[in-house]
Short mmCIF file of C-alpha atoms and ligand atoms in Angstrom, two decimals:
data_model
loop_
_atom_site.label_atom_id
_atom_site.label_comp_id
_atom_site.label_asym_id
_atom_site.label_seq_id
_atom_site.Cartn_x
_atom_site.Cartn_y
_atom_site.Cartn_z
CA UNK A 1 14.37 30.05 -24.87
CA UNK A 2 15.69 30.23 -21.30
CA UNK A 3 19.25 29.02 -20.90
CA UNK A 4 19.74 25.25 -20.56
CA UNK A 5 19.46 23.45 -17.23
CA UNK A 6 22.78 21.76 -16.55
CA UNK A 7 22.72 18.45 -14.72
CA UNK A 8 25.44 16.43 -12.98
CA UNK A 9 24.78 12.72 -12.42
CA UNK A 10 26.46 10.70 -9.66
CA UNK A 11 26.19 6.96 -10.14
CA UNK A 12 26.09 5.37 -13.57
CA UNK A 13 24.54 1.99 -12.86
CA UNK A 14 21.39 0.79 -14.57
CA UNK A 15 19.34 3.78 -13.46
CA UNK A 16 22.05 6.39 -14.10
CA UNK A 17 22.62 5.12 -17.62
CA UNK A 18 18.83 5.02 -18.10
CA UNK A 19 18.53 8.68 -17.07
CA UNK A 20 21.22 9.73 -19.55
CA UNK A 21 19.56 7.75 -22.34
CA UNK A 22 16.12 9.18 -21.60
CA UNK A 23 17.44 12.76 -21.48
CA UNK A 24 19.21 12.20 -24.81
CA UNK A 25 16.42 10.31 -26.58
CA UNK A 26 13.55 12.59 -25.51
CA UNK A 27 15.47 15.86 -25.48
CA UNK A 28 13.12 17.72 -27.85
CA UNK A 29 9.98 16.70 -26.03
CA UNK A 30 11.51 17.54 -22.65
CA UNK A 31 12.68 20.96 -23.87
CA UNK A 32 9.18 21.64 -25.21
CA UNK A 33 7.69 20.77 -21.82
CA UNK A 34 9.92 22.99 -19.71
CA UNK A 35 10.87 25.67 -22.21
CA UNK A 36 14.59 25.01 -22.03
CA UNK A 37 17.13 22.36 -22.90
CA UNK A 38 18.30 19.88 -20.26
CA UNK A 39 21.96 18.93 -20.69
CA UNK A 40 24.13 16.58 -18.69
CA UNK A 41 27.42 18.36 -18.13
CA UNK A 42 29.12 16.11 -15.57
CA UNK A 43 29.07 12.53 -14.34
CA UNK A 44 30.72 10.63 -11.55
CA UNK A 45 30.99 6.87 -11.12
CA UNK A 46 33.43 4.26 -9.94
CA UNK A 47 34.62 2.77 -13.22
CA UNK A 48 35.42 5.17 -16.03
CA UNK A 49 36.06 2.48 -18.65
CA UNK A 50 32.86 0.45 -18.38
CA UNK A 51 30.67 0.46 -21.48
CA UNK A 52 27.23 1.64 -20.36
CA UNK A 53 25.69 2.00 -23.80
CA UNK A 54 25.52 5.79 -23.49
CA UNK A 55 27.54 8.50 -25.14
CA UNK A 56 29.62 10.31 -22.50
CA UNK A 57 31.59 12.44 -24.94
CA UNK A 58 31.70 16.09 -23.98
CA UNK A 59 30.60 15.28 -20.42
CA UNK A 60 33.07 16.11 -17.64
CA UNK A 61 34.13 13.10 -15.57
CA UNK A 62 34.69 13.20 -11.80
CA UNK A 63 36.07 10.34 -9.74
CA UNK A 64 34.82 12.01 -6.58
CA UNK A 65 31.09 12.70 -6.37
CA UNK A 66 31.30 15.46 -3.74
CA UNK A 67 33.99 17.22 -5.76
CA UNK A 68 31.60 17.08 -8.70
CA UNK A 69 28.88 18.77 -6.61
CA UNK A 70 31.11 21.71 -5.82
CA UNK A 71 33.08 22.01 -9.05
CA UNK A 72 30.85 20.91 -11.93
CA UNK A 73 29.08 23.46 -14.06
CA UNK A 74 25.59 22.27 -13.10
CA UNK A 75 22.52 23.52 -11.28
CA UNK A 76 21.18 20.06 -10.41
CA UNK A 77 22.92 17.06 -8.90
CA UNK A 78 21.30 13.67 -9.45
CA UNK A 79 22.29 11.23 -6.71
CA UNK A 80 22.05 7.59 -7.81
CA UNK A 81 24.70 6.10 -5.56
CA UNK A 82 22.49 4.69 -2.83
CA UNK A 83 22.97 4.01 0.86
CA UNK A 84 21.76 6.01 3.82
CA UNK A 85 25.16 7.43 4.73
CA UNK A 86 28.68 7.80 3.37
CA UNK A 87 29.22 9.04 -0.17
CA UNK A 88 25.54 9.66 -0.97
CA UNK A 89 24.90 11.63 2.22
CA UNK A 90 28.07 13.69 1.80
CA UNK A 91 27.22 14.42 -1.82
CA UNK A 92 23.72 15.65 -1.00
CA UNK A 93 24.91 17.84 1.88
CA UNK A 94 27.68 19.29 -0.27
CA UNK A 95 25.21 19.97 -3.09
CA UNK A 96 23.01 21.97 -0.72
CA UNK A 97 26.02 23.80 0.68
CA UNK A 98 26.92 25.05 -2.78
CA UNK A 99 23.29 25.77 -3.72
CA UNK A 100 22.56 22.92 -6.17
CA UNK A 101 19.16 21.26 -6.44
CA UNK A 102 19.18 17.52 -5.70
CA UNK A 103 17.24 14.72 -7.37
CA UNK A 104 17.67 11.31 -5.80
CA UNK A 105 16.33 7.75 -5.97
CA UNK A 106 17.74 7.00 -2.53
CA UNK A 107 15.03 5.73 -0.18
CA UNK A 108 17.42 4.75 2.61
CA UNK A 109 18.86 8.27 2.71
CA UNK A 110 15.43 9.91 2.85
CA UNK A 111 14.06 7.42 5.37
CA UNK A 112 16.99 7.91 7.74
CA UNK A 113 17.65 11.63 7.28
CA UNK A 114 14.47 13.00 5.67
CA UNK A 115 13.71 15.78 8.16
CA UNK A 116 17.29 17.00 8.36
CA UNK A 117 17.77 16.99 4.57
CA UNK A 118 14.43 18.71 3.98
CA UNK A 119 15.54 21.49 6.34
CA UNK A 120 18.96 21.76 4.63
CA UNK A 121 17.36 22.00 1.18
CA UNK A 122 14.96 24.63 2.42
CA UNK A 123 17.77 26.60 4.08
CA UNK A 124 19.70 26.53 0.81
CA UNK A 125 16.63 27.53 -1.21
CA UNK A 126 16.88 24.45 -3.43
CA UNK A 127 14.78 21.39 -4.26
CA UNK A 128 15.17 17.91 -2.82
CA UNK A 129 13.19 15.73 -5.23
CA UNK A 130 12.82 11.97 -4.82
CA UNK A 131 9.96 10.59 -6.93
CA UNK A 132 12.15 7.62 -7.92
CA UNK A 133 12.79 6.63 -4.30
CA UNK A 134 9.35 5.08 -3.77
CA UNK A 135 7.62 2.63 -6.10
CA UNK A 136 9.83 3.40 -9.12
CA UNK A 137 7.71 4.53 -12.03
CA UNK A 138 4.49 5.15 -10.04
CA UNK A 139 4.15 8.90 -9.39
CA UNK A 140 3.08 8.31 -5.79
CA UNK A 141 5.09 11.20 -4.32
CA UNK A 142 3.35 13.69 -6.59
CA UNK A 143 0.01 12.03 -5.93
CA UNK A 144 0.35 12.42 -2.16
CA UNK A 145 2.04 15.81 -2.14
CA UNK A 146 0.05 17.47 -4.90
CA UNK A 147 -2.88 15.48 -6.25
CA UNK A 148 -4.28 14.65 -2.81
CA UNK A 149 -3.15 17.89 -1.13
CA UNK A 150 -6.71 18.92 -0.27
CA UNK A 151 -7.38 15.69 1.62
CA UNK A 152 -6.96 14.35 5.12
CA UNK A 153 -5.16 11.05 4.72
CA UNK A 154 -6.42 8.28 6.97
CA UNK A 155 -4.26 5.38 5.87
CA UNK A 156 -2.24 3.99 3.03
CA UNK A 157 -0.98 0.55 2.26
CA UNK A 158 0.73 -1.20 -0.55
CA UNK A 159 3.28 -3.45 -2.11
CA UNK A 160 6.47 -1.41 -2.17
CA UNK A 161 9.04 -4.10 -2.84
CA UNK A 162 8.88 -5.86 -6.19
CA UNK A 163 11.46 -8.50 -5.35
CA UNK A 164 9.57 -9.92 -2.40
CA UNK A 165 6.27 -9.75 -4.30
CA UNK A 166 7.90 -11.61 -7.18
CA UNK A 167 9.21 -14.25 -4.77
CA UNK A 168 5.82 -14.79 -3.14
CA UNK A 169 4.10 -14.92 -6.54
CA UNK A 170 6.63 -17.38 -7.95
CA UNK A 171 6.56 -19.60 -4.87
CA UNK A 172 2.81 -19.93 -5.23
CA UNK A 173 2.72 -20.35 -9.00
CA UNK A 174 5.76 -22.56 -9.55
CA UNK A 175 5.64 -24.38 -6.19
CA UNK A 176 9.32 -23.68 -5.56
CA UNK A 177 10.74 -22.70 -2.21
CA UNK A 178 12.03 -19.34 -1.08
CA UNK A 179 15.78 -19.76 -1.70
CA UNK A 180 15.29 -21.08 -5.19
CA UNK A 181 13.07 -18.19 -6.26
CA UNK A 182 15.31 -15.56 -4.60
CA UNK A 183 18.19 -16.71 -6.83
CA UNK A 184 15.98 -16.00 -9.88
CA UNK A 185 15.08 -12.52 -8.63
CA UNK A 186 18.75 -11.67 -8.15
CA UNK A 187 19.59 -12.92 -11.63
CA UNK A 188 16.77 -10.76 -13.08
CA UNK A 189 18.38 -7.67 -11.50
CA UNK A 190 15.46 -6.48 -9.36
CA UNK A 191 16.98 -7.31 -5.99
CA UNK A 192 18.90 -4.72 -3.97
CA UNK A 193 22.70 -5.05 -3.75
CA UNK A 194 22.04 -6.63 -0.37
CA UNK A 195 18.99 -8.85 -1.01
CA UNK A 196 18.24 -8.98 2.69
CA UNK A 197 16.92 -5.42 2.30
CA UNK A 198 14.27 -6.82 -0.06
CA UNK A 199 13.33 -10.04 1.69
CA UNK A 200 13.62 -8.78 5.27
CA UNK A 201 11.30 -5.86 4.60
CA UNK A 202 13.90 -3.09 5.02
CA UNK A 203 13.52 -1.66 1.50
CA UNK A 204 9.73 -1.49 1.85
CA UNK A 205 10.14 0.05 5.31
CA UNK A 206 12.40 2.79 3.93
CA UNK A 207 9.77 3.62 1.32
CA UNK A 208 6.95 3.48 3.87
CA UNK A 209 8.76 5.91 6.19
CA UNK A 210 8.86 8.42 3.32
CA UNK A 211 5.18 7.97 2.41
CA UNK A 212 4.19 8.32 6.08
CA UNK A 213 5.88 11.72 6.28
CA UNK A 214 4.12 12.93 3.18
CA UNK A 215 0.76 11.56 4.24
CA UNK A 216 0.76 12.74 7.84
CA UNK A 217 3.13 15.73 7.88
CA UNK A 218 5.53 14.01 10.26
CA UNK A 219 9.30 13.70 10.45
CA UNK A 220 10.53 10.52 8.77
CA UNK A 221 10.94 7.93 11.52
CA UNK A 222 12.36 4.75 10.05
CA UNK A 223 13.18 3.41 13.52
CA UNK A 224 9.48 3.37 14.37
CA UNK A 225 8.54 1.01 11.50
CA UNK A 226 7.68 -2.54 12.54
CA UNK A 227 9.65 -4.63 10.02
CA UNK A 228 9.15 -8.33 9.32
CA UNK A 229 10.23 -10.00 6.08
CA UNK A 230 9.24 -13.07 4.10
CA UNK A 231 12.07 -15.51 4.87
CA UNK A 232 9.87 -17.63 7.13
CA UNK A 233 6.99 -17.96 4.69
CA UNK A 234 6.82 -21.55 3.51
CA UNK A 235 4.91 -23.22 0.72
CA UNK A 236 2.80 -24.72 3.47
CA UNK A 237 1.62 -21.23 4.52
CA UNK A 238 0.99 -20.25 0.92
CA UNK A 239 -1.21 -23.33 0.49
CA UNK A 240 -3.08 -22.82 3.76
CA UNK A 241 -3.67 -19.18 2.81
CA UNK A 242 -5.27 -20.30 -0.47
CA UNK A 243 -7.39 -22.84 1.36
CA UNK A 244 -8.63 -20.15 3.75
CA UNK A 245 -9.42 -17.76 0.85
CA UNK A 246 -6.37 -15.53 1.29
CA UNK A 247 -3.13 -14.64 -0.46
CA UNK A 248 0.11 -13.69 1.30
CA UNK A 249 1.63 -10.29 0.43
CA UNK A 250 4.42 -8.29 2.02
CA UNK A 251 2.37 -5.19 2.81
CA UNK A 252 3.58 -1.80 3.96
CA UNK A 253 0.88 -0.08 6.00
CA UNK A 254 0.69 3.38 7.57
CA UNK A 255 -2.43 4.51 9.40
CA UNK A 256 -3.71 6.84 12.03
CA UNK A 257 -5.12 5.07 15.07
CA UNK A 258 -6.52 6.30 18.37
CA UNK A 259 -3.11 5.65 19.95
CA UNK A 260 -0.79 7.08 17.28
CA UNK A 261 0.45 6.35 13.78
CA UNK A 262 1.17 2.75 12.89
CA UNK A 263 3.93 2.08 10.37
CA UNK A 264 4.38 -1.60 9.64
CA UNK A 265 5.83 -3.89 7.00
CA UNK A 266 5.04 -7.57 7.36
CA UNK A 267 3.68 -10.57 5.49
CA UNK A 268 -0.07 -10.15 5.43
CA UNK A 269 -2.96 -12.36 4.42
CA UNK A 270 -5.39 -10.45 2.23
CA UNK A 271 -8.60 -11.75 0.66
CA UNK A 272 -7.84 -13.51 -2.59
CA UNK A 273 -10.39 -11.33 -4.38
CA UNK A 274 -9.04 -8.01 -3.06
CA UNK A 275 -7.37 -5.72 -5.62
CA UNK A 276 -4.07 -5.87 -3.75
CA UNK A 277 -4.07 -9.70 -3.87
CA UNK A 278 -4.00 -9.53 -7.64
CA UNK A 279 -0.89 -7.36 -7.81
CA UNK A 280 1.62 -9.97 -8.87
CA UNK A 281 5.30 -10.30 -9.75
CA UNK A 282 7.53 -7.23 -9.50
CA UNK A 283 4.58 -4.81 -9.78
CA UNK A 284 4.10 -2.28 -6.98
CA UNK A 285 0.81 -0.79 -5.82
CA UNK A 286 -0.28 1.78 -3.28
CA UNK A 287 -3.83 2.31 -2.02
CA UNK A 288 -4.64 5.53 -0.20
CA UNK A 289 -7.72 6.16 1.91
CA UNK A 290 -8.36 9.86 2.25
CA UNK A 291 -11.18 12.26 3.02
CA UNK A 292 -13.05 13.49 1.05
CA UNK A 293 -11.70 11.66 -2.02
CA UNK A 294 -12.08 8.12 -0.58
CA UNK A 295 -9.97 5.22 -1.86
CA UNK A 296 -7.53 5.79 -4.71
CA UNK A 297 -5.20 3.18 -6.22
CA UNK A 298 -1.79 3.61 -7.86
CA UNK A 299 -0.15 0.67 -9.60
CA UNK A 300 2.79 0.06 -11.90
CA UNK A 301 6.40 -0.96 -12.25
CA UNK A 302 8.35 -0.34 -9.06
CA UNK A 303 11.89 -0.89 -10.30
CA UNK A 304 14.12 -1.20 -13.33
CA UNK A 305 15.85 1.16 -15.70
CA UNK A 306 12.87 2.65 -17.57
CA UNK A 307 10.46 3.21 -14.66
CA UNK A 308 13.11 4.64 -12.34
CA UNK A 309 14.61 6.88 -15.02
CA UNK A 310 11.09 8.08 -15.84
CA UNK A 311 10.66 9.28 -12.24
CA UNK A 312 14.12 10.88 -12.03
CA UNK A 313 13.61 12.79 -15.27
CA UNK A 314 10.16 13.98 -14.13
CA UNK A 315 11.85 15.53 -11.09
CA UNK A 316 14.50 17.18 -13.29
CA UNK A 317 11.69 18.59 -15.45
CA UNK A 318 10.02 20.14 -12.41
CA UNK A 319 13.26 21.88 -11.50
CA UNK A 320 13.79 23.00 -15.09
CA UNK A 321 10.29 24.48 -15.05
CA UNK A 322 10.83 26.25 -11.72
CA UNK A 323 8.29 24.08 -9.87
CA UNK A 324 9.42 23.48 -6.31
CA UNK A 325 7.45 22.41 -3.26
CA UNK A 326 8.65 21.68 0.28
CA UNK A 327 10.23 18.21 0.40
CA UNK A 328 7.39 16.61 2.36
CA UNK A 329 4.66 18.95 1.22
CA UNK A 330 4.90 21.37 4.17
CA UNK A 331 7.83 23.47 5.42
CA UNK A 332 10.44 21.30 7.16
CA UNK A 333 9.95 23.23 10.41
CA UNK A 334 6.27 22.29 10.46
CA UNK A 335 6.87 18.52 10.28
CA UNK A 336 5.88 17.08 13.65
CA UNK A 337 7.66 14.24 15.43
CA UNK A 338 5.91 10.97 14.64
CA UNK A 339 3.67 9.83 17.47
CA UNK A 340 4.30 6.11 16.91
CA UNK A 341 1.54 3.70 17.90
CA UNK A 342 2.50 0.87 20.21
CA UNK A 343 1.87 -2.37 18.25
CA UNK A 344 0.98 -4.14 21.51
CA UNK A 345 -2.18 -2.04 21.43
CA UNK A 346 -2.98 -3.06 17.86
CA UNK A 347 -6.11 -5.16 17.45
CA UNK A 348 -6.09 -7.55 14.52
CA UNK A 349 -6.88 -10.99 13.22
CA UNK A 350 -4.11 -13.58 13.13
CA UNK A 351 -3.14 -16.77 11.30
CA UNK A 352 -0.84 -19.09 13.19
CA UNK A 353 0.82 -22.25 11.89
CA UNK A 354 2.32 -24.65 14.36
CA UNK A 355 4.36 -27.79 13.72
CA UNK A 356 3.38 -30.25 16.42
CA UNK A 357 3.88 -33.86 17.43
CA UNK A 358 0.80 -35.78 16.44
CA UNK A 359 -0.29 -37.06 19.83
CA UNK A 360 -3.33 -36.80 22.14
CA UNK A 361 -3.69 -33.58 24.15
CA UNK A 362 -1.72 -31.25 21.85
CA UNK A 363 -4.75 -29.31 20.64
CA UNK A 364 -6.09 -29.11 24.20
CA UNK A 365 -2.79 -27.56 25.38
CA UNK A 366 -2.73 -25.07 22.50
CA UNK A 367 -6.37 -24.14 23.15
CA UNK A 368 -5.65 -23.66 26.87
CA UNK A 369 -2.80 -21.24 26.10
CA UNK A 370 -5.09 -19.23 23.84
CA UNK A 371 -7.91 -19.26 26.40
CA UNK A 372 -5.57 -18.12 29.19
CA UNK A 373 -4.49 -15.09 27.12
CA UNK A 374 -8.04 -14.28 26.03
CA UNK A 375 -7.48 -15.11 22.37
CA UNK A 376 -10.65 -16.25 20.64
CA UNK A 377 -10.34 -18.85 17.87
CA UNK A 378 -12.13 -18.52 14.59
CA UNK A 379 -10.96 -21.78 13.03
CA UNK A 380 -8.47 -24.58 13.55
CA UNK A 381 -7.37 -27.26 11.14
CA UNK A 382 -4.89 -30.08 11.13
CA UNK A 383 -3.51 -31.85 8.08
CA UNK A 384 -1.82 -35.20 7.83
CA UNK A 385 -1.38 -38.00 10.31
CA UNK A 386 2.11 -39.06 11.29
CA UNK A 387 3.24 -40.49 14.61
CA UNK A 388 6.91 -39.99 13.60
CA UNK A 389 6.98 -36.53 12.02
CA UNK A 390 5.66 -33.12 13.01
CA UNK A 391 2.33 -32.18 11.44
CA UNK A 392 0.97 -28.68 10.77
CA UNK A 393 -1.85 -27.23 12.83
CA UNK A 394 -3.30 -23.97 11.57
CA UNK A 395 -5.52 -21.61 13.47
CA UNK A 396 -7.09 -18.24 12.80
CA UNK A 397 -8.32 -15.89 15.51
CA UNK A 398 -11.10 -13.39 15.97
CA UNK A 399 -10.04 -9.77 16.59
CA UNK A 400 -7.32 -9.94 19.21
CA UNK A 401 -4.98 -7.55 20.96
CA UNK A 402 -1.45 -8.05 19.61
CA UNK A 403 -0.01 -8.12 23.14
CA UNK A 404 -2.32 -11.04 24.01
CA UNK A 405 -1.38 -12.86 20.80
CA UNK A 406 2.32 -12.54 21.61
CA UNK A 407 1.84 -13.90 25.12
CA UNK A 408 -0.21 -16.82 23.83
CA UNK A 409 2.46 -17.62 21.24
CA UNK A 410 5.16 -17.55 23.91
CA UNK A 411 3.18 -20.10 25.92
CA UNK A 412 2.56 -22.25 22.85
CA UNK A 413 6.25 -22.16 21.85
CA UNK A 414 7.16 -23.49 25.28
CA UNK A 415 5.01 -26.61 24.88
CA UNK A 416 7.12 -29.75 24.46
CA UNK A 417 4.88 -30.96 21.64
CA UNK A 418 5.43 -27.84 19.50
CA UNK A 419 8.60 -28.57 17.57
CA UNK A 420 9.43 -25.26 15.86
CA UNK A 421 8.68 -21.58 16.46
CA UNK A 422 5.09 -20.73 15.41
CA UNK A 423 4.62 -18.89 12.12
CA UNK A 424 2.29 -15.94 12.77
CA UNK A 425 0.86 -13.90 9.89
CA UNK A 426 -1.46 -10.91 10.37
CA UNK A 427 -4.71 -11.00 8.40
CA UNK A 428 -6.04 -7.68 7.07
CA UNK A 429 -9.77 -7.79 6.53
N1 HSE B 1 14.74 -3.63 -4.88
C1 HSE B 1 13.57 -2.84 -5.06
C2 HSE B 1 12.40 -3.77 -5.28
C3 HSE B 1 13.62 -1.94 -6.26
O1 HSE B 1 12.58 -4.98 -5.42
O2 HSE B 1 11.30 -3.29 -5.32
C4 HSE B 1 14.18 -0.61 -6.02
O3 HSE B 1 13.49 0.13 -5.08
#
């Protein structure tokens, strides 16, 4: 047998401990698959005394992750610290400097510094592997980089954040409001350390920026992602969506258009019968439209110890077997700058919910604002009757230019009878 592959792990939270357990529990099977043993020789974490349920005896301990990269007896560094900069970034750069392969689950790091890190890894002649960074246990990186390598990818979309999908599912099923359900998600351990990354769409946007690079051969460009989260989605919108035949999902979408590549994360109404509408709870899913294969669907657990450790260990196995591809499927120098589409030029269908004073002339004023901006209505409905309280008015449009929709909403917001900012949700047909 070839000599063992030695691995150093930085970060011993849920995922780090899960990786150690999986490497220990499945060691024979893993060795059979790659023809050599995989042994963890070094670890680094904040608290040395915490009981993580894994045996650390015989493993060298480092308080400083970067020092571990340069001094540990290991060919691979597994980065499970998180964060786009700081310790994680320094560790990865140091690992490349000293010629170690890197496996990471860090989507923020890849989204913010993907092109630069891909070039550094290439320069050092080592792997930068990150299957665990996007959609946890779903092998979507391999699918895009290898399985679909012969295709021209037209678009991809999916549910890339389990926490927000869980919240939307629970709100609908248990009829509880956003804050209440978020507390549950945090208690269940799915939410990011900063839950605003989940509910404000940032986590999904990080993952989307990575998938976009793989799909279109572009530099990661997180700054070009349109990001809107789910904080403003109310039970009212969830109910209206059902009534109109839709379900609300936080979708991440990347697609080629005539005016560039769109990258967007926002609450989206999808047909209740569509496959994506039925992806519930913390499950993730990605749908890819490519030529000549057509539509393919990938679905599974997007977070948690087992799924994330499964992806990390798959990357370690690739390295142990000597399989290494360019980080984003093509040499770093061939990645092109992302030609970002201007969302003002996007044409789509929109749902708008207004809270208005229930008095004569309100609908006429709203209709006039839409007419003046050339927005064509598909439907309008009002519920309730209350001279004292605001009542909801919901409208859906025909295909409309986003710039026109924004102008119409600005006019509508300025009406004295509209009592709170409109809630606008894009509908994907
Ligand atoms: N917080 C993420 C989610 C999991 O809820 O999907 C890790 O990427």
